[in-house]
Amino acid sequence: MKHHLPDTLNGRRAVVLLSGGLDSTTTLALAQAEGFETYALTIRYGQRHEHEIEAARRIASAFGVAKHLVTQVDLRAFGGSALTDDIDVPKDAVADAIGGEIPITYVPARNTIFLSMALAWAEVLEAADIFLGVNALDYSGYPDCRPEFVAAFENLARLATKAGVEGSIQTEIHTPLIELSKAEIITRGLELGVDYSMTISCYDPSDEGEGLACGRCDACVLRRKGFEDAGVVDPARYAMEDGLKTVGDGLRRSRTI
Ligand code: ZN
């Protein structure tokens, strides 16, 4: 990871994987803050809902990325995950227990596939830099979010491409959130001016309007706890009953069920 880059970086291109969620949006903000010209890649992989694709479009536009591509790969053909198969999304887990084992929301080989697609676009763009918004919470549960995985993919990228073999491009996979807690990610993003009301984290939003977050899936529980720990109100719209609108109430409810 690079934190202090020279001014000559201005205009250097980076591909940023953008899901429309909190982590990838913060990652996009960090890539821009480092001076990269950003190319956002959103992949419609057969997830349960379109809301995050729409969120990604709004975010890419708000950030003024050089180009936003929404491309497609059908992981629903394989299934095997609550996000791509007819399996219920787990609800009401205790925040501290999330990440203890690989959850059913893990999508088989998703980040390997996503990074491969980002690598293909990066090679065409002659970009050496790819940004991926994985973090410590993810890699405690998801095998393809771990630092070892990211390092191995970086090696693969240098062997796998014409640009890498000819030595003109040494691919670097940036994971600026990888050691951060959700609260630290939120705090960092707010410092950079990220408007988190644009982001959608929920695995299972309702179909109303732009999608109301359920407040109860693992992604919602971790997001809500992150905002609570950061001492900031979560601007996401939740489909909660009136008495459960505050973060604290929702978390207490999660813990007692
Ligand atoms: Zn949810």
GROMACS .gro file of C-alpha atoms and ligand atoms in nm:
model
  258
    1MET     CA    1   0.000   0.000   0.000
    2LYS     CA    2   0.116   0.350  -0.080
    3HIS     CA    3   0.012   0.639   0.133
    4HIS     CA    4   0.235   0.919   0.012
    5LEU     CA    5   0.271   0.936  -0.360
    6PRO     CA    6   0.458   1.194  -0.564
    7ASP     CA    7   0.279   1.473  -0.749
    8THR     CA    8   0.370   1.309  -1.079
    9LEU     CA    9   0.101   1.057  -0.998
   10ASN     CA   10  -0.164   1.300  -1.117
   11GLY     CA   11  -0.323   1.150  -1.424
   12ARG     CA   12  -0.213   0.795  -1.345
   13ARG     CA   13  -0.501   0.560  -1.400
   14ALA     CA   14  -0.646   0.317  -1.150
   15VAL     CA   15  -0.932   0.069  -1.179
   16VAL     CA   16  -1.154   0.075  -0.870
   17LEU     CA   17  -1.401  -0.207  -0.805
   18LEU     CA   18  -1.721  -0.027  -0.705
   19SER     CA   19  -2.013  -0.228  -0.568
   20GLY     CA   20  -2.220   0.064  -0.445
   21GLY     CA   21  -2.150  -0.023  -0.081
   22LEU     CA   22  -1.980   0.169   0.195
   23ASP     CA   23  -1.637   0.006   0.165
   24SER     CA   24  -1.590   0.034  -0.211
   25THR     CA   25  -1.715   0.395  -0.208
   26THR     CA   26  -1.461   0.486   0.060
   27THR     CA   27  -1.196   0.307  -0.145
   28LEU     CA   28  -1.288   0.517  -0.449
   29ALA     CA   29  -1.256   0.834  -0.239
   30LEU     CA   30  -0.913   0.722  -0.114
   31ALA     CA   31  -0.793   0.642  -0.468
   32GLN     CA   32  -0.895   0.989  -0.581
   33ALA     CA   33  -0.735   1.147  -0.273
   34GLU     CA   34  -0.410   0.975  -0.371
   35GLY     CA   35  -0.430   1.149  -0.707
   36PHE     CA   36  -0.536   0.864  -0.934
   37GLU     CA   37  -0.755   0.912  -1.238
   38THR     CA   38  -1.024   0.659  -1.146
   39TYR     CA   39  -1.201   0.406  -1.366
   40ALA     CA   40  -1.487   0.247  -1.172
   41LEU     CA   41  -1.589  -0.112  -1.246
   42THR     CA   42  -1.924  -0.246  -1.125
   43ILE     CA   43  -2.007  -0.608  -1.188
   44ARG     CA   44  -2.362  -0.734  -1.208
   45TYR     CA   45  -2.297  -1.093  -1.101
   46GLY     CA   46  -2.651  -1.213  -1.039
   47GLN     CA   47  -2.690  -1.065  -0.692
   48ARG     CA   48  -3.035  -1.055  -0.536
   49HIS     CA   49  -3.116  -0.698  -0.623
   50GLU     CA   50  -3.037  -0.413  -0.863
   51HIS     CA   51  -3.029  -0.141  -0.599
   52GLU     CA   52  -2.655  -0.160  -0.549
   53ILE     CA   53  -2.595  -0.126  -0.923
   54GLU     CA   54  -2.805   0.191  -0.923
   55ALA     CA   55  -2.618   0.314  -0.616
   56ALA     CA   56  -2.287   0.250  -0.794
   57ARG     CA   57  -2.406   0.456  -1.091
   58ARG     CA   58  -2.499   0.749  -0.866
   59ILE     CA   59  -2.170   0.725  -0.675
   60ALA     CA   60  -1.956   0.704  -0.989
   61SER     CA   61  -2.134   1.011  -1.126
   62ALA     CA   62  -2.100   1.205  -0.799
   63PHE     CA   63  -1.727   1.128  -0.784
   64GLY     CA   64  -1.674   1.228  -1.147
   65VAL     CA   65  -1.483   0.914  -1.239
   66ALA     CA   66  -1.312   0.912  -1.578
   67LYS     CA   67  -1.533   0.621  -1.680
   68HIS     CA   68  -1.781   0.388  -1.512
   69LEU     CA   69  -1.835   0.044  -1.659
   70VAL     CA   70  -2.117  -0.183  -1.547
   71THR     CA   71  -2.040  -0.527  -1.680
   72GLN     CA   72  -2.192  -0.867  -1.631
   73VAL     CA   73  -2.095  -1.216  -1.523
   74ASP     CA   74  -2.357  -1.470  -1.422
   75LEU     CA   75  -2.253  -1.626  -1.091
   76ARG     CA   76  -2.617  -1.726  -1.036
   77ALA     CA   77  -2.547  -2.001  -1.292
   78PHE     CA   78  -2.336  -2.166  -1.020
   79GLY     CA   79  -2.528  -2.047  -0.712
   80GLY     CA   80  -2.393  -2.176  -0.383
   81SER     CA   81  -2.446  -1.850  -0.193
   82ALA     CA   82  -2.737  -1.674  -0.027
   83LEU     CA   83  -2.662  -1.384  -0.262
   84THR     CA   84  -2.683  -1.587  -0.584
   85ASP     CA   85  -2.909  -1.880  -0.503
   86ASP     CA   86  -3.250  -1.953  -0.350
   87ILE     CA   87  -3.111  -1.944   0.002
   88ASP     CA   88  -3.242  -1.703   0.267
   89VAL     CA   89  -3.006  -1.425   0.376
   90PRO     CA   90  -2.929  -1.482   0.748
   91LYS     CA   91  -3.074  -1.216   0.979
   92ASP     CA   92  -3.024  -1.091   1.334
   93ALA     CA   93  -2.673  -1.218   1.397
   94VAL     CA   94  -2.485  -1.064   1.688
   95ALA     CA   95  -2.229  -0.821   1.545
   96ASP     CA   96  -1.937  -0.961   1.743
   97ALA     CA   97  -2.012  -1.314   1.620
   98ILE     CA   98  -2.000  -1.219   1.251
   99GLY     CA   99  -1.682  -1.332   1.081
  100GLY     CA  100  -1.621  -1.635   1.300
  101GLU     CA  101  -1.680  -1.874   1.014
  102ILE     CA  102  -1.731  -1.848   0.639
  103PRO     CA  103  -2.094  -1.735   0.602
  104ILE     CA  104  -2.352  -1.849   0.349
  105THR     CA  105  -2.331  -1.499   0.197
  106TYR     CA  106  -1.983  -1.589   0.071
  107VAL     CA  107  -2.002  -1.603  -0.310
  108PRO     CA  108  -1.769  -1.874  -0.444
  109ALA     CA  109  -1.452  -1.720  -0.592
  110ARG     CA  110  -1.618  -1.380  -0.638
  111ASN     CA  111  -1.316  -1.163  -0.567
  112THR     CA  112  -1.093  -1.381  -0.787
  113ILE     CA  113  -1.337  -1.326  -1.070
  114PHE     CA  114  -1.382  -0.954  -0.997
  115LEU     CA  115  -1.008  -0.890  -0.974
  116SER     CA  116  -0.956  -1.082  -1.298
  117MET     CA  117  -1.205  -0.856  -1.472
  118ALA     CA  118  -1.045  -0.547  -1.319
  119LEU     CA  119  -0.707  -0.673  -1.437
  120ALA     CA  120  -0.834  -0.714  -1.793
  121TRP     CA  121  -0.961  -0.358  -1.803
  122ALA     CA  122  -0.648  -0.225  -1.632
  123GLU     CA  123  -0.430  -0.388  -1.897
  124VAL     CA  124  -0.627  -0.219  -2.174
  125LEU     CA  125  -0.609   0.114  -1.990
  126GLU     CA  126  -0.236   0.062  -1.929
  127ALA     CA  127  -0.312   0.105  -1.561
  128ALA     CA  128  -0.088  -0.064  -1.304
  129ASP     CA  129  -0.315   0.005  -1.010
  130ILE     CA  130  -0.631  -0.174  -0.898
  131PHE     CA  131  -0.824  -0.079  -0.584
  132LEU     CA  132  -1.032  -0.331  -0.387
  133GLY     CA  133  -1.229  -0.236  -0.075
  134VAL     CA  134  -1.178  -0.545   0.141
  135ASN     CA  135  -1.123  -0.499   0.514
  136ALA     CA  136  -1.044  -0.684   0.833
  137LEU     CA  137  -1.409  -0.767   0.901
  138ASP     CA  138  -1.434  -0.927   0.559
  139TYR     CA  139  -1.119  -1.129   0.578
  140SER     CA  140  -1.205  -1.278   0.911
  141GLY     CA  141  -1.490  -1.452   0.729
  142TYR     CA  142  -1.424  -1.447   0.355
  143PRO     CA  143  -1.119  -1.631   0.221
  144ASP     CA  144  -1.085  -1.405  -0.084
  145CYS     CA  145  -1.054  -1.092   0.129
  146ARG     CA  146  -0.737  -1.196   0.314
  147PRO     CA  147  -0.402  -1.018   0.268
  148GLU     CA  148  -0.246  -1.351   0.152
  149PHE     CA  149  -0.506  -1.376  -0.123
  150VAL     CA  150  -0.445  -1.019  -0.236
  151ALA     CA  151  -0.066  -1.071  -0.243
  152ALA     CA  152  -0.106  -1.394  -0.440
  153PHE     CA  153  -0.333  -1.225  -0.693
  154GLU     CA  154  -0.082  -0.944  -0.735
  155ASN     CA  155   0.183  -1.204  -0.823
  156LEU     CA  156  -0.058  -1.374  -1.060
  157ALA     CA  157  -0.135  -1.044  -1.233
  158ARG     CA  158   0.233  -0.986  -1.305
  159LEU     CA  159   0.256  -1.330  -1.469
  160ALA     CA  160  -0.081  -1.330  -1.639
  161THR     CA  161  -0.076  -1.027  -1.863
  162LYS     CA  162   0.112  -0.918  -2.173
  163ALA     CA  163   0.191  -0.589  -1.999
  164GLY     CA  164   0.326  -0.776  -1.695
  165VAL     CA  165   0.541  -1.023  -1.888
  166GLU     CA  166   0.689  -0.753  -2.108
  167GLY     CA  167   0.775  -0.562  -1.794
  168SER     CA  168   0.595  -0.245  -1.884
  169ILE     CA  169   0.342  -0.273  -1.600
  170GLN     CA  170   0.389  -0.411  -1.249
  171THR     CA  171   0.036  -0.450  -1.123
  172GLU     CA  172  -0.033  -0.334  -0.771
  173ILE     CA  173  -0.351  -0.432  -0.586
  174HIS     CA  174  -0.436  -0.157  -0.337
  175THR     CA  175  -0.647  -0.252  -0.036
  176PRO     CA  176  -0.643   0.068   0.169
  177LEU     CA  177  -0.915  -0.052   0.408
  178ILE     CA  178  -0.769  -0.392   0.481
  179GLU     CA  179  -0.656  -0.317   0.837
  180LEU     CA  180  -0.941  -0.080   0.925
  181SER     CA  181  -1.251  -0.141   1.135
  182LYS     CA  182  -1.587  -0.032   0.996
  183ALA     CA  183  -1.586   0.271   1.228
  184GLU     CA  184  -1.238   0.372   1.105
  185ILE     CA  185  -1.350   0.334   0.743
  186ILE     CA  186  -1.652   0.558   0.806
  187THR     CA  187  -1.444   0.819   0.988
  188ARG     CA  188  -1.187   0.825   0.706
  189GLY     CA  189  -1.458   0.853   0.442
  190LEU     CA  190  -1.633   1.138   0.619
  191GLU     CA  191  -1.301   1.324   0.636
  192LEU     CA  192  -1.287   1.289   0.257
  193GLY     CA  193  -1.644   1.414   0.218
  194VAL     CA  194  -1.811   1.083   0.129
  195ASP     CA  195  -2.191   1.104   0.139
  196TYR     CA  196  -2.284   0.764   0.280
  197SER     CA  197  -2.654   0.817   0.208
  198MET     CA  198  -2.564   0.720  -0.151
  199THR     CA  199  -2.429   0.379  -0.049
  200ILE     CA  200  -2.621   0.055  -0.007
  201SER     CA  201  -2.476  -0.217   0.215
  202CYS     CA  202  -2.781  -0.441   0.269
  203TYR     CA  203  -2.777  -0.794   0.125
  204ASP     CA  204  -3.155  -0.805   0.113
  205PRO     CA  205  -3.318  -0.463   0.064
  206SER     CA  206  -3.689  -0.415  -0.002
  207ASP     CA  207  -3.809  -0.314  -0.347
  208GLU     CA  208  -3.955   0.016  -0.228
  209GLY     CA  209  -3.812   0.326  -0.395
  210GLU     CA  210  -3.435   0.303  -0.417
  211GLY     CA  211  -3.436   0.006  -0.177
  212LEU     CA  212  -3.482   0.018   0.198
  213ALA     CA  213  -3.209  -0.163   0.393
  214CYS     CA  214  -3.340  -0.450   0.607
  215GLY     CA  215  -3.130  -0.349   0.908
  216ARG     CA  216  -3.093  -0.713   1.009
  217CYS     CA  217  -2.859  -0.896   0.767
  218ASP     CA  218  -2.486  -0.924   0.852
  219ALA     CA  219  -2.399  -0.632   0.622
  220CYS     CA  220  -2.660  -0.409   0.788
  221VAL     CA  221  -2.563  -0.517   1.141
  222LEU     CA  222  -2.193  -0.444   1.076
  223ARG     CA  223  -2.271  -0.112   0.908
  224ARG     CA  224  -2.497   0.000   1.191
  225LYS     CA  225  -2.239  -0.099   1.452
  226GLY     CA  226  -1.971   0.085   1.250
  227PHE     CA  227  -2.169   0.408   1.252
  228GLU     CA  228  -2.252   0.364   1.620
  229ASP     CA  229  -1.884   0.307   1.708
  230ALA     CA  230  -1.787   0.610   1.497
  231GLY     CA  231  -2.046   0.819   1.682
  232VAL     CA  232  -2.217   0.920   1.358
  233VAL     CA  233  -2.578   0.878   1.246
  234ASP     CA  234  -2.613   0.629   0.960
  235PRO     CA  235  -2.794   0.809   0.675
  236ALA     CA  236  -2.912   0.479   0.519
  237ARG     CA  237  -3.287   0.427   0.494
  238TYR     CA  238  -3.395   0.125   0.693
  239ALA     CA  239  -3.721  -0.068   0.670
  240MET     CA  240  -3.757  -0.079   1.046
  241GLU     CA  241  -4.065  -0.025   1.254
  242ASP     CA  242  -4.100   0.322   1.408
  243GLY     CA  243  -3.972   0.228   1.752
  244LEU     CA  244  -3.656   0.068   1.611
  245LYS     CA  245  -3.518   0.349   1.399
  246THR     CA  246  -3.222   0.440   1.612
  247VAL     CA  247  -2.903   0.245   1.570
  248GLY     CA  248  -2.883   0.152   1.938
  249ASP     CA  249  -3.233   0.010   1.940
  250GLY     CA  250  -3.165  -0.194   1.630
  251LEU     CA  251  -2.847  -0.337   1.772
  252ARG     CA  252  -3.012  -0.424   2.102
  253ARG     CA  253  -3.283  -0.598   1.905
  254SER     CA  254  -3.021  -0.788   1.705
  255ARG     CA  255  -2.858  -0.904   2.022
  256THR     CA  256  -3.172  -1.023   2.195
  257ILE     CA  257  -3.318  -1.234   1.916
  258ZN      ZN  258  -2.974  -0.579   0.535
   0.00000   0.00000   0.00000
